[in-house]
PDB file of C-alpha atoms in Angstrom:
ATOM      1  CA  MET C   1     -15.295  12.008  14.822  1.00 42.00           C
ATOM      2  CA  GLY C   2     -14.223  15.516  15.778  1.00 43.00           C
ATOM      3  CA  HIS C   3     -12.785  18.190  13.583  1.00 40.00           C
ATOM      4  CA  VAL C   4      -9.051  18.193  12.929  1.00 41.00           C
ATOM      5  CA  ALA C   5      -7.414  21.458  13.983  1.00 42.00           C
ATOM      6  CA  THR C   6      -6.961  23.876  11.111  1.00 40.00           C
ATOM      7  CA  GLN C   7      -3.344  24.188  10.008  1.00 42.00           C
ATOM      8  CA  THR C   8      -1.598  26.912   8.053  1.00 43.00           C
ATOM      9  CA  ARG C   9      -1.602  25.643   4.501  1.00 44.00           C
ATOM     10  CA  PRO C  10       1.936  25.404   3.060  1.00 44.00           C
ATOM     11  CA  ALA C  11       2.683  26.623  -0.402  1.00 48.00           C
ATOM     12  CA  LYS C  12       2.116  23.929  -2.992  1.00 49.00           C
ATOM     13  CA  GLN C  13       5.285  22.350  -4.257  1.00 44.00           C
ATOM     14  CA  SER C  14       5.982  20.383  -7.379  1.00 43.00           C
ATOM     15  CA  VAL C  15       5.985  16.649  -6.702  1.00 47.00           C
ATOM     16  CA  THR C  16       8.724  14.753  -8.524  1.00 41.00           C
ATOM     17  CA  PRO C  17       8.506  10.938  -8.626  1.00 43.00           C
ATOM     18  CA  THR C  18      11.288   9.203  -6.705  1.00 40.00           C
ATOM     19  CA  VAL C  19      11.711   5.474  -7.114  1.00 39.00           C
ATOM     20  CA  THR C  20      13.726   4.908  -3.929  1.00 80.00           C
ATOM     21  CA  ILE C  21      10.912   6.014  -1.585  1.00 96.00           C
ATOM     22  CA  LEU C  22       8.472   3.535  -3.059  1.00 97.00           C
ATOM     23  CA  GLN C  23       9.795   0.069  -2.206  1.00 97.00           C
ATOM     24  CA  SER C  24       8.752  -3.310  -3.556  1.00 96.00           C
ATOM     25  CA  GLN C  25       7.637  -6.143  -1.292  1.00 97.00           C
ATOM     26  CA  PRO C  26      10.606  -8.392  -2.212  1.00 97.00           C
ATOM     27  CA  TYR C  27      13.033  -5.553  -1.465  1.00 96.00           C
ATOM     28  CA  VAL C  28      11.450  -4.827   1.925  1.00 97.00           C
ATOM     29  CA  ALA C  29      11.320  -8.527   2.810  1.00 97.00           C
ATOM     30  CA  ALA C  30      15.039  -8.858   2.080  1.00 96.00           C
ATOM     31  CA  THR C  31      16.385  -5.624   3.590  1.00 95.00           C
ATOM     32  CA  ALA C  32      14.014  -4.106   6.179  1.00 96.00           C
ATOM     33  CA  GLN C  33      15.392  -3.539   9.679  1.00 96.00           C
ATOM     34  CA  GLY C  34      14.203  -1.978  12.919  1.00 97.00           C
ATOM     35  CA  TRP C  35      10.645  -0.721  12.988  1.00 98.00           C
ATOM     36  CA  HIS C  36      10.407  -1.158   9.204  1.00 97.00           C
ATOM     37  CA  ARG C  37      10.941  -4.901   9.697  1.00 98.00           C
ATOM     38  CA  ARG C  38       8.379  -5.060  12.508  1.00 98.00           C
ATOM     39  CA  ALA C  39       5.806  -3.161  10.449  1.00 98.00           C
ATOM     40  CA  TYR C  40       6.387  -5.417   7.443  1.00 98.00           C
ATOM     41  CA  ASP C  41       6.221  -8.594   9.536  1.00 97.00           C
ATOM     42  CA  ASP C  42       2.925  -7.444  11.084  1.00 97.00           C
ATOM     43  CA  VAL C  43       1.405  -7.041   7.625  1.00 96.00           C
ATOM     44  CA  TYR C  44       2.815 -10.324   6.370  1.00 95.00           C
ATOM     45  CA  GLN C  45       1.579 -12.256   9.399  1.00 94.00           C
ATOM     46  CA  ARG C  46      -1.970 -11.022   8.913  1.00 93.00           C
ATOM     47  CA  LEU C  47      -2.209 -11.287   5.136  1.00 92.00           C
ATOM     48  CA  ALA C  48       0.032 -14.162   4.094  1.00 88.00           C
ATOM     49  CA  THR C  49      -0.859 -16.736   6.731  1.00 78.00           C
ATOM     50  CA  GLU C  50      -4.069 -18.736   7.094  1.00 78.00           C
ATOM     51  CA  SER C  51      -5.442 -16.074   9.398  1.00 80.00           C
ATOM     52  CA  GLY C  52      -8.749 -15.684   7.581  1.00 87.00           C
ATOM     53  CA  PHE C  53      -8.093 -12.021   6.814  1.00 90.00           C
ATOM     54  CA  PRO C  54     -11.207 -10.818   4.958  1.00 83.00           C
ATOM     55  CA  CYS C  55      -9.736  -9.066   1.907  1.00 84.00           C
ATOM     56  CA  VAL C  56      -8.913 -11.866  -0.511  1.00 81.00           C
ATOM     57  CA  PHE C  57      -7.425  -9.367  -2.969  1.00 85.00           C
ATOM     58  CA  SER C  58      -4.850  -8.228  -0.394  1.00 88.00           C
ATOM     59  CA  LYS C  59      -4.030 -11.836   0.425  1.00 88.00           C
ATOM     60  CA  ASN C  60      -3.502 -12.551  -3.265  1.00 87.00           C
ATOM     61  CA  ALA C  61      -1.248  -9.503  -3.617  1.00 91.00           C
ATOM     62  CA  ILE C  62       1.046 -10.368  -0.719  1.00 94.00           C
ATOM     63  CA  ARG C  63       1.228 -14.019  -1.750  1.00 92.00           C
ATOM     64  CA  LYS C  64       2.491 -12.892  -5.165  1.00 94.00           C
ATOM     65  CA  GLY C  65       4.830 -10.251  -3.795  1.00 96.00           C
ATOM     66  CA  LEU C  66       2.904  -7.340  -5.303  1.00 95.00           C
ATOM     67  CA  LEU C  67       2.703  -4.958  -2.347  1.00 96.00           C
ATOM     68  CA  LYS C  68       4.479  -1.613  -2.430  1.00 97.00           C
ATOM     69  CA  PHE C  69       5.699   0.080   0.754  1.00 98.00           C
ATOM     70  CA  ILE C  70       6.543   3.581   1.945  1.00 98.00           C
ATOM     71  CA  PHE C  71       7.964   4.119   5.432  1.00 98.00           C
ATOM     72  CA  ILE C  72       7.579   7.526   7.067  1.00 98.00           C
ATOM     73  CA  GLU C  73       9.801   8.410  10.012  1.00 97.00           C
ATOM     74  CA  GLY C  74       8.319  11.666  11.270  1.00 97.00           C
ATOM     75  CA  ASN C  75       5.578  14.272  10.996  1.00 96.00           C
ATOM     76  CA  ALA C  76       7.633  17.237   9.783  1.00 97.00           C
ATOM     77  CA  PRO C  77       7.009  18.989   6.444  1.00 96.00           C
ATOM     78  CA  GLU C  78       9.920  17.121   4.863  1.00 97.00           C
ATOM     79  CA  ASP C  79       8.349  13.801   5.867  1.00 97.00           C
ATOM     80  CA  VAL C  80       5.072  14.707   4.186  1.00 97.00           C
ATOM     81  CA  CYS C  81       6.968  15.904   1.104  1.00 97.00           C
ATOM     82  CA  ARG C  82       8.753  12.564   1.001  1.00 97.00           C
ATOM     83  CA  LEU C  83       5.407  10.766   1.244  1.00 98.00           C
ATOM     84  CA  ALA C  84       4.033  12.937  -1.569  1.00 97.00           C
ATOM     85  CA  ARG C  85       6.958  11.996  -3.808  1.00 97.00           C
ATOM     86  CA  GLY C  86       6.492   8.295  -3.076  1.00 97.00           C
ATOM     87  CA  LEU C  87       2.742   8.508  -3.615  1.00 98.00           C
ATOM     88  CA  MET C  88       3.329  10.222  -6.967  1.00 97.00           C
ATOM     89  CA  SER C  89       5.541   7.296  -7.967  1.00 96.00           C
ATOM     90  CA  PHE C  90       2.731   4.928  -6.983  1.00 96.00           C
ATOM     91  CA  VAL C  91       0.199   6.901  -9.026  1.00 96.00           C
ATOM     92  CA  GLU C  92       2.478   6.710 -12.068  1.00 95.00           C
ATOM     93  CA  ILE C  93       2.897   2.918 -11.936  1.00 92.00           C
ATOM     94  CA  SER C  94      -0.840   2.501 -11.300  1.00 92.00           C
ATOM     95  CA  THR C  95      -2.008   4.586 -14.260  1.00 90.00           C
ATOM     96  CA  ASP C  96      -3.522   2.736 -17.237  1.00 83.00           C
ATOM     97  CA  TRP C  97      -4.091  -0.454 -15.253  1.00 83.00           C
ATOM     98  CA  ASN C  98      -4.970  -3.379 -17.555  1.00 82.00           C
ATOM     99  CA  GLY C  99      -7.490  -4.939 -15.152  1.00 78.00           C
ATOM    100  CA  ASP C 100      -5.298  -7.936 -14.288  1.00 82.00           C
ATOM    101  CA  LEU C 101      -5.033  -8.522 -10.519  1.00 80.00           C
ATOM    102  CA  ASN C 102      -1.487  -9.762 -11.091  1.00 83.00           C
ATOM    103  CA  THR C 103      -0.501  -6.217 -12.034  1.00 84.00           C
ATOM    104  CA  ALA C 104      -2.428  -4.534  -9.209  1.00 88.00           C
ATOM    105  CA  TYR C 105      -0.020  -3.153  -6.606  1.00 92.00           C
ATOM    106  CA  PRO C 106      -1.621  -2.146  -3.265  1.00 94.00           C
ATOM    107  CA  LEU C 107       0.382   0.454  -1.364  1.00 97.00           C
ATOM    108  CA  VAL C 108       1.089   0.205   2.370  1.00 98.00           C
ATOM    109  CA  VAL C 109       2.266   3.440   3.986  1.00 98.00           C
ATOM    110  CA  ALA C 110       3.623   2.774   7.488  1.00 98.00           C
ATOM    111  CA  PHE C 111       4.334   5.525  10.042  1.00 98.00           C
ATOM    112  CA  SER C 112       6.697   5.342  12.987  1.00 98.00           C
ATOM    113  CA  HIS C 113       5.405   5.766  16.529  1.00 97.00           C
ATOM    114  CA  GLU C 114       7.246   9.091  16.674  1.00 97.00           C
ATOM    115  CA  ALA C 115       5.282  10.301  13.657  1.00 98.00           C
ATOM    116  CA  THR C 116       1.822   9.473  14.974  1.00 97.00           C
ATOM    117  CA  GLN C 117       2.033  10.269  18.717  1.00 94.00           C
ATOM    118  CA  ALA C 118      -1.404   8.647  19.027  1.00 96.00           C
ATOM    119  CA  GLN C 119      -3.004   6.212  21.439  1.00 96.00           C
ATOM    120  CA  SER C 120      -6.779   6.222  20.920  1.00 97.00           C
ATOM    121  CA  LEU C 121      -8.746   5.367  17.792  1.00 96.00           C
ATOM    122  CA  ASP C 122      -9.886   8.982  17.420  1.00 95.00           C
ATOM    123  CA  GLU C 123      -6.294  10.194  17.686  1.00 97.00           C
ATOM    124  CA  PHE C 124      -5.088   7.777  15.010  1.00 98.00           C
ATOM    125  CA  HIS C 125      -7.937   8.761  12.699  1.00 97.00           C
ATOM    126  CA  ALA C 126      -7.294  12.475  13.295  1.00 97.00           C
ATOM    127  CA  PHE C 127      -3.643  11.898  12.385  1.00 98.00           C
ATOM    128  CA  GLY C 128      -4.660  10.095   9.191  1.00 98.00           C
ATOM    129  CA  TRP C 129      -6.933  12.929   8.092  1.00 97.00           C
ATOM    130  CA  GLN C 130      -4.236  15.492   8.842  1.00 97.00           C
ATOM    131  CA  ILE C 131      -1.831  13.604   6.591  1.00 98.00           C
ATOM    132  CA  LEU C 132      -4.384  13.444   3.763  1.00 97.00           C
ATOM    133  CA  GLN C 133      -5.022  17.179   4.115  1.00 97.00           C
ATOM    134  CA  ARG C 134      -1.303  17.929   3.991  1.00 97.00           C
ATOM    135  CA  LEU C 135      -0.864  15.701   0.941  1.00 97.00           C
ATOM    136  CA  HIS C 136      -3.665  17.597  -0.772  1.00 97.00           C
ATOM    137  CA  ALA C 137      -1.855  20.858  -0.009  1.00 96.00           C
ATOM    138  CA  ARG C 138       1.186  19.539  -1.890  1.00 96.00           C
ATOM    139  CA  ASP C 139      -0.663  18.135  -4.888  1.00 96.00           C
ATOM    140  CA  THR C 140      -0.086  20.401  -7.895  1.00 94.00           C
ATOM    141  CA  HIS C 141      -2.369  18.416 -10.199  1.00 96.00           C
ATOM    142  CA  PRO C 142      -5.978  19.444 -10.885  1.00 95.00           C
ATOM    143  CA  TRP C 143      -8.776  17.572  -9.138  1.00 96.00           C
ATOM    144  CA  PRO C 144     -10.541  15.121 -11.501  1.00 95.00           C
ATOM    145  CA  GLU C 145     -13.596  16.752 -13.043  1.00 94.00           C
ATOM    146  CA  ASP C 146     -15.882  13.799 -12.289  1.00 93.00           C
ATOM    147  CA  VAL C 147     -15.022  13.687  -8.567  1.00 94.00           C
ATOM    148  CA  SER C 148     -16.842  16.010  -6.170  1.00 94.00           C
ATOM    149  CA  TYR C 149     -14.905  18.467  -3.990  1.00 95.00           C
ATOM    150  CA  ASP C 150     -17.331  17.773  -1.139  1.00 94.00           C
ATOM    151  CA  PRO C 151     -16.899  14.669   1.081  1.00 94.00           C
ATOM    152  CA  ALA C 152     -20.630  14.856   1.844  1.00 91.00           C
ATOM    153  CA  SER C 153     -21.254  13.879  -1.789  1.00 92.00           C
ATOM    154  CA  ALA C 154     -21.458  10.230  -2.815  1.00 88.00           C
ATOM    155  CA  SER C 155     -19.118  11.049  -5.713  1.00 90.00           C
ATOM    156  CA  TRP C 156     -16.263  12.316  -3.507  1.00 95.00           C
ATOM    157  CA  SER C 157     -12.979  10.448  -3.232  1.00 94.00           C
ATOM    158  CA  MET C 158      -9.535  11.405  -2.023  1.00 97.00           C
ATOM    159  CA  CYS C 159      -7.431  12.198  -5.075  1.00 97.00           C
ATOM    160  CA  PHE C 160      -3.729  12.671  -5.695  1.00 98.00           C
ATOM    161  CA  GLY C 161      -1.977  13.289  -8.981  1.00 97.00           C
ATOM    162  CA  ARG C 162      -5.434  13.342 -10.650  1.00 96.00           C
ATOM    163  CA  MET C 163      -6.046   9.746  -9.470  1.00 96.00           C
ATOM    164  CA  PRO C 164      -8.978   8.909  -7.153  1.00 95.00           C
ATOM    165  CA  ILE C 165      -7.631   6.680  -4.385  1.00 96.00           C
ATOM    166  CA  PHE C 166      -9.152   4.692  -1.533  1.00 93.00           C
ATOM    167  CA  CYS C 167      -7.306   5.177   1.765  1.00 96.00           C
ATOM    168  CA  ASN C 168      -7.885   2.493   4.386  1.00 95.00           C
ATOM    169  CA  MET C 169      -6.717   3.680   7.824  1.00 97.00           C
ATOM    170  CA  SER C 170      -5.460   0.737   9.886  1.00 97.00           C
ATOM    171  CA  ASN C 171      -4.111   1.146  13.393  1.00 97.00           C
ATOM    172  CA  PRO C 172      -3.439  -0.725  16.643  1.00 97.00           C
ATOM    173  CA  ALA C 173      -6.322   0.935  18.520  1.00 97.00           C
ATOM    174  CA  HIS C 174      -8.783  -1.276  16.641  1.00 96.00           C
ATOM    175  CA  ILE C 175      -9.656  -4.042  19.092  1.00 95.00           C
ATOM    176  CA  HIS C 176     -12.998  -5.346  17.870  1.00 95.00           C
ATOM    177  CA  ARG C 177     -12.554  -4.507  14.178  1.00 93.00           C
ATOM    178  CA  ALA C 178      -9.449  -6.651  13.723  1.00 93.00           C
ATOM    179  CA  SER C 179      -9.591  -6.316   9.940  1.00 93.00           C
ATOM    180  CA  ARG C 180      -8.528  -2.663  10.400  1.00 94.00           C
ATOM    181  CA  ASN C 181      -5.578  -3.568  12.624  1.00 97.00           C
ATOM    182  CA  LEU C 182      -2.395  -4.381  10.697  1.00 97.00           C
ATOM    183  CA  GLY C 183      -0.105  -4.346  13.692  1.00 96.00           C
ATOM    184  CA  ASP C 184       1.628  -1.934  16.010  1.00 97.00           C
ATOM    185  CA  HIS C 185       1.941   1.020  13.592  1.00 98.00           C
ATOM    186  CA  PHE C 186      -0.549   3.302  11.875  1.00 98.00           C
ATOM    187  CA  LYS C 187      -0.813   2.360   8.209  1.00 98.00           C
ATOM    188  CA  PHE C 188      -2.611   3.559   5.132  1.00 98.00           C
ATOM    189  CA  VAL C 189      -3.525   0.840   2.673  1.00 96.00           C
ATOM    190  CA  ILE C 190      -4.023   2.723  -0.584  1.00 96.00           C
ATOM    191  CA  ASN C 191      -5.532   1.483  -3.837  1.00 93.00           C
ATOM    192  CA  PRO C 192      -6.676   3.335  -6.935  1.00 93.00           C
ATOM    193  CA  ARG C 193     -10.428   3.789  -6.721  1.00 86.00           C
ATOM    194  CA  GLU C 194     -11.013   2.113 -10.104  1.00 83.00           C
ATOM    195  CA  ARG C 195      -9.728  -1.250  -8.860  1.00 81.00           C
ATOM    196  CA  PHE C 196     -12.616  -1.587  -6.422  1.00 70.00           C
ATOM    197  CA  ASP C 197     -15.038  -0.615  -9.151  1.00 70.00           C
ATOM    198  CA  LYS C 198     -13.700  -3.313 -11.480  1.00 67.00           C
ATOM    199  CA  VAL C 199     -13.300  -6.220  -9.052  1.00 61.00           C
ATOM    200  CA  ALA C 200     -16.068  -5.587  -6.507  1.00 55.00           C
ATOM    201  CA  GLY C 201     -18.241  -2.870  -8.006  1.00 57.00           C
ATOM    202  CA  ASN C 202     -21.440  -3.015 -10.009  1.00 58.00           C
ATOM    203  CA  THR C 203     -20.210  -5.700 -12.376  1.00 59.00           C
ATOM    204  CA  PRO C 204     -21.502  -9.244 -12.987  1.00 56.00           C
ATOM    205  CA  SER C 205     -18.982 -10.656 -10.491  1.00 59.00           C
ATOM    206  CA  GLY C 206     -19.018  -7.672  -8.100  1.00 61.00           C
ATOM    207  CA  PRO C 207     -21.885  -8.736  -5.769  1.00 68.00           C
ATOM    208  CA  LYS C 208     -20.331 -12.171  -5.284  1.00 77.00           C
ATOM    209  CA  ALA C 209     -16.944 -10.657  -4.439  1.00 73.00           C
ATOM    210  CA  ARG C 210     -18.510  -8.243  -1.932  1.00 72.00           C
ATOM    211  CA  ALA C 211     -20.570 -10.999  -0.326  1.00 80.00           C
ATOM    212  CA  ASN C 212     -17.487 -13.189   0.064  1.00 80.00           C
ATOM    213  CA  ILE C 213     -15.468 -10.422   1.739  1.00 81.00           C
ATOM    214  CA  ARG C 214     -18.330  -9.468   4.056  1.00 81.00           C
ATOM    215  CA  SER C 215     -18.861 -13.050   5.193  1.00 85.00           C
ATOM    216  CA  ARG C 216     -15.146 -13.249   5.937  1.00 89.00           C
ATOM    217  CA  ILE C 217     -15.376  -9.987   7.927  1.00 89.00           C
ATOM    218  CA  LEU C 218     -18.030 -11.565  10.147  1.00 88.00           C
ATOM    219  CA  ALA C 219     -15.795 -14.563  10.820  1.00 89.00           C
ATOM    220  CA  TYR C 220     -12.597 -12.513  11.328  1.00 90.00           C
ATOM    221  CA  ASP C 221     -13.947  -9.562  13.324  1.00 90.00           C
ATOM    222  CA  GLY C 222     -16.678 -11.396  15.200  1.00 90.00           C
ATOM    223  CA  GLN C 223     -19.172  -8.743  14.110  1.00 89.00           C
ATOM    224  CA  PRO C 224     -20.894  -7.938  10.809  1.00 84.00           C
ATOM    225  CA  HIS C 225     -19.220  -5.587   8.364  1.00 82.00           C
ATOM    226  CA  SER C 226     -19.551  -1.901   9.134  1.00 78.00           C
ATOM    227  CA  PRO C 227     -22.866  -0.409   7.956  1.00 65.00           C
ATOM    228  CA  GLN C 228     -20.811   2.408   6.414  1.00 70.00           C
ATOM    229  CA  LEU C 229     -19.282   0.055   3.830  1.00 68.00           C
ATOM    230  CA  GLY C 230     -20.984   0.416   0.474  1.00 61.00           C
ATOM    231  CA  SER C 231     -20.520   0.906  -3.235  1.00 58.00           C
ATOM    232  CA  TYR C 232     -18.966   4.090  -4.553  1.00 57.00           C
ATOM    233  CA  GLY C 233     -21.397   6.641  -5.932  1.00 53.00           C
ATOM    234  CA  GLU C 234     -24.406   5.173  -4.161  1.00 61.00           C
ATOM    235  CA  GLN C 235     -25.811   5.836  -0.695  1.00 63.00           C
ATOM    236  CA  SER C 236     -22.693   5.301   1.429  1.00 74.00           C
ATOM    237  CA  LEU C 237     -20.173   8.112   1.832  1.00 87.00           C
ATOM    238  CA  GLU C 238     -16.642   7.313   0.771  1.00 89.00           C
ATOM    239  CA  TRP C 239     -14.906   9.151   3.599  1.00 93.00           C
ATOM    240  CA  TRP C 240     -16.821   7.157   6.214  1.00 91.00           C
ATOM    241  CA  GLN C 241     -15.158   4.031   4.849  1.00 90.00           C
ATOM    242  CA  TYR C 242     -11.600   5.325   5.251  1.00 93.00           C
ATOM    243  CA  ALA C 243     -11.739   5.472   9.062  1.00 93.00           C
ATOM    244  CA  LEU C 244     -14.249   3.072  10.622  1.00 91.00           C
ATOM    245  CA  PRO C 245     -15.485   2.983  14.236  1.00 91.00           C
ATOM    246  CA  ASP C 246     -14.392  -0.056  16.204  1.00 92.00           C
ATOM    247  CA  ARG C 247     -18.000  -1.138  16.720  1.00 91.00           C
ATOM    248  CA  ASN C 248     -20.946  -0.955  14.345  1.00 82.00           C
ATOM    249  CA  VAL C 249     -22.699   2.328  15.068  1.00 82.00           C
ATOM    250  CA  GLU C 250     -24.910   4.626  13.068  1.00 79.00           C
ATOM    251  CA  ARG C 251     -23.323   7.809  11.755  1.00 75.00           C
ATOM    252  CA  ARG C 252     -25.394  10.809  10.764  1.00 70.00           C
ATOM    253  CA  ASP C 253     -24.085  14.217  11.711  1.00 68.00           C
ATOM    254  CA  ASP C 254     -20.298  13.857  11.821  1.00 82.00           C
ATOM    255  CA  LEU C 255     -18.402  16.036   9.384  1.00 89.00           C
ATOM    256  CA  CYS C 256     -15.409  15.009   7.320  1.00 94.00           C
ATOM    257  CA  PRO C 257     -12.168  16.688   8.480  1.00 94.00           C
ATOM    258  CA  PHE C 258     -10.901  16.912   4.884  1.00 96.00           C
ATOM    259  CA  ARG C 259     -11.467  20.132   2.959  1.00 95.00           C
ATOM    260  CA  HIS C 260     -10.668  20.659  -0.694  1.00 93.00           C
ATOM    261  CA  ASP C 261      -8.925  23.885  -1.664  1.00 83.00           C
ATOM    262  CA  ALA C 262     -12.122  25.016  -3.343  1.00 66.00           C
ATOM    263  CA  GLN C 263     -13.980  24.736  -0.021  1.00 63.00           C
ATOM    264  CA  ALA C 264     -11.460  26.728   1.985  1.00 51.00           C
ATOM    265  CA  PRO C 265     -12.864  29.974   3.414  1.00 45.00           C
TER     266      PRO C 265
END
């Protein structure tokens, strides 16, 4: 993956939670129109039907109406500010999670075609990293002390509002890795990092959950799970898992496009 072009970093702005940007699954299902409706239907078709989609936790969430949605129309500074406000609302409702999957709300952020202007897998991934970098530039909260600034560290994670988050980049350029294709629009699927640690991490039930998902990946994608997938804090790098190649390839020397403020020259 190549480097994302360096952008002039905007001044950090205070992020105020706004409930209207962050929309519930029942609300979207009842009211969405235009490309919002198409993006929602794409997600629903893949997760709610008997499609064999690998992530059983996502399937459980959409079956129970737990998904949250943010729709982003463009790529201008005001669009990223709007996303930052919605993401802050998501962080607030996700804080102090009680460990019950019935109160776990995955977030789907869908972008219009006008926002992405991408065709290839590399272009979609570059767009995703640019958005994460711009969100970081607008985050006024301190970085968690136990999370590394450096994506080359096994303890790095994207963070926003002091919350470590996992950002799955799904896009239509994925042909062979169908589990990372949620339809015709680029989407982030965002979850607080701690949820993975509790339901599929190094816990008594974690290895079984991981094995189940990986066997489902083989059946759904027609290829084994990506060799970059791993457990947080161990040998695999977190940023590799956000944007996966379409085929299973070894990755050694590629550099993460994301840079923390503390790493800026």
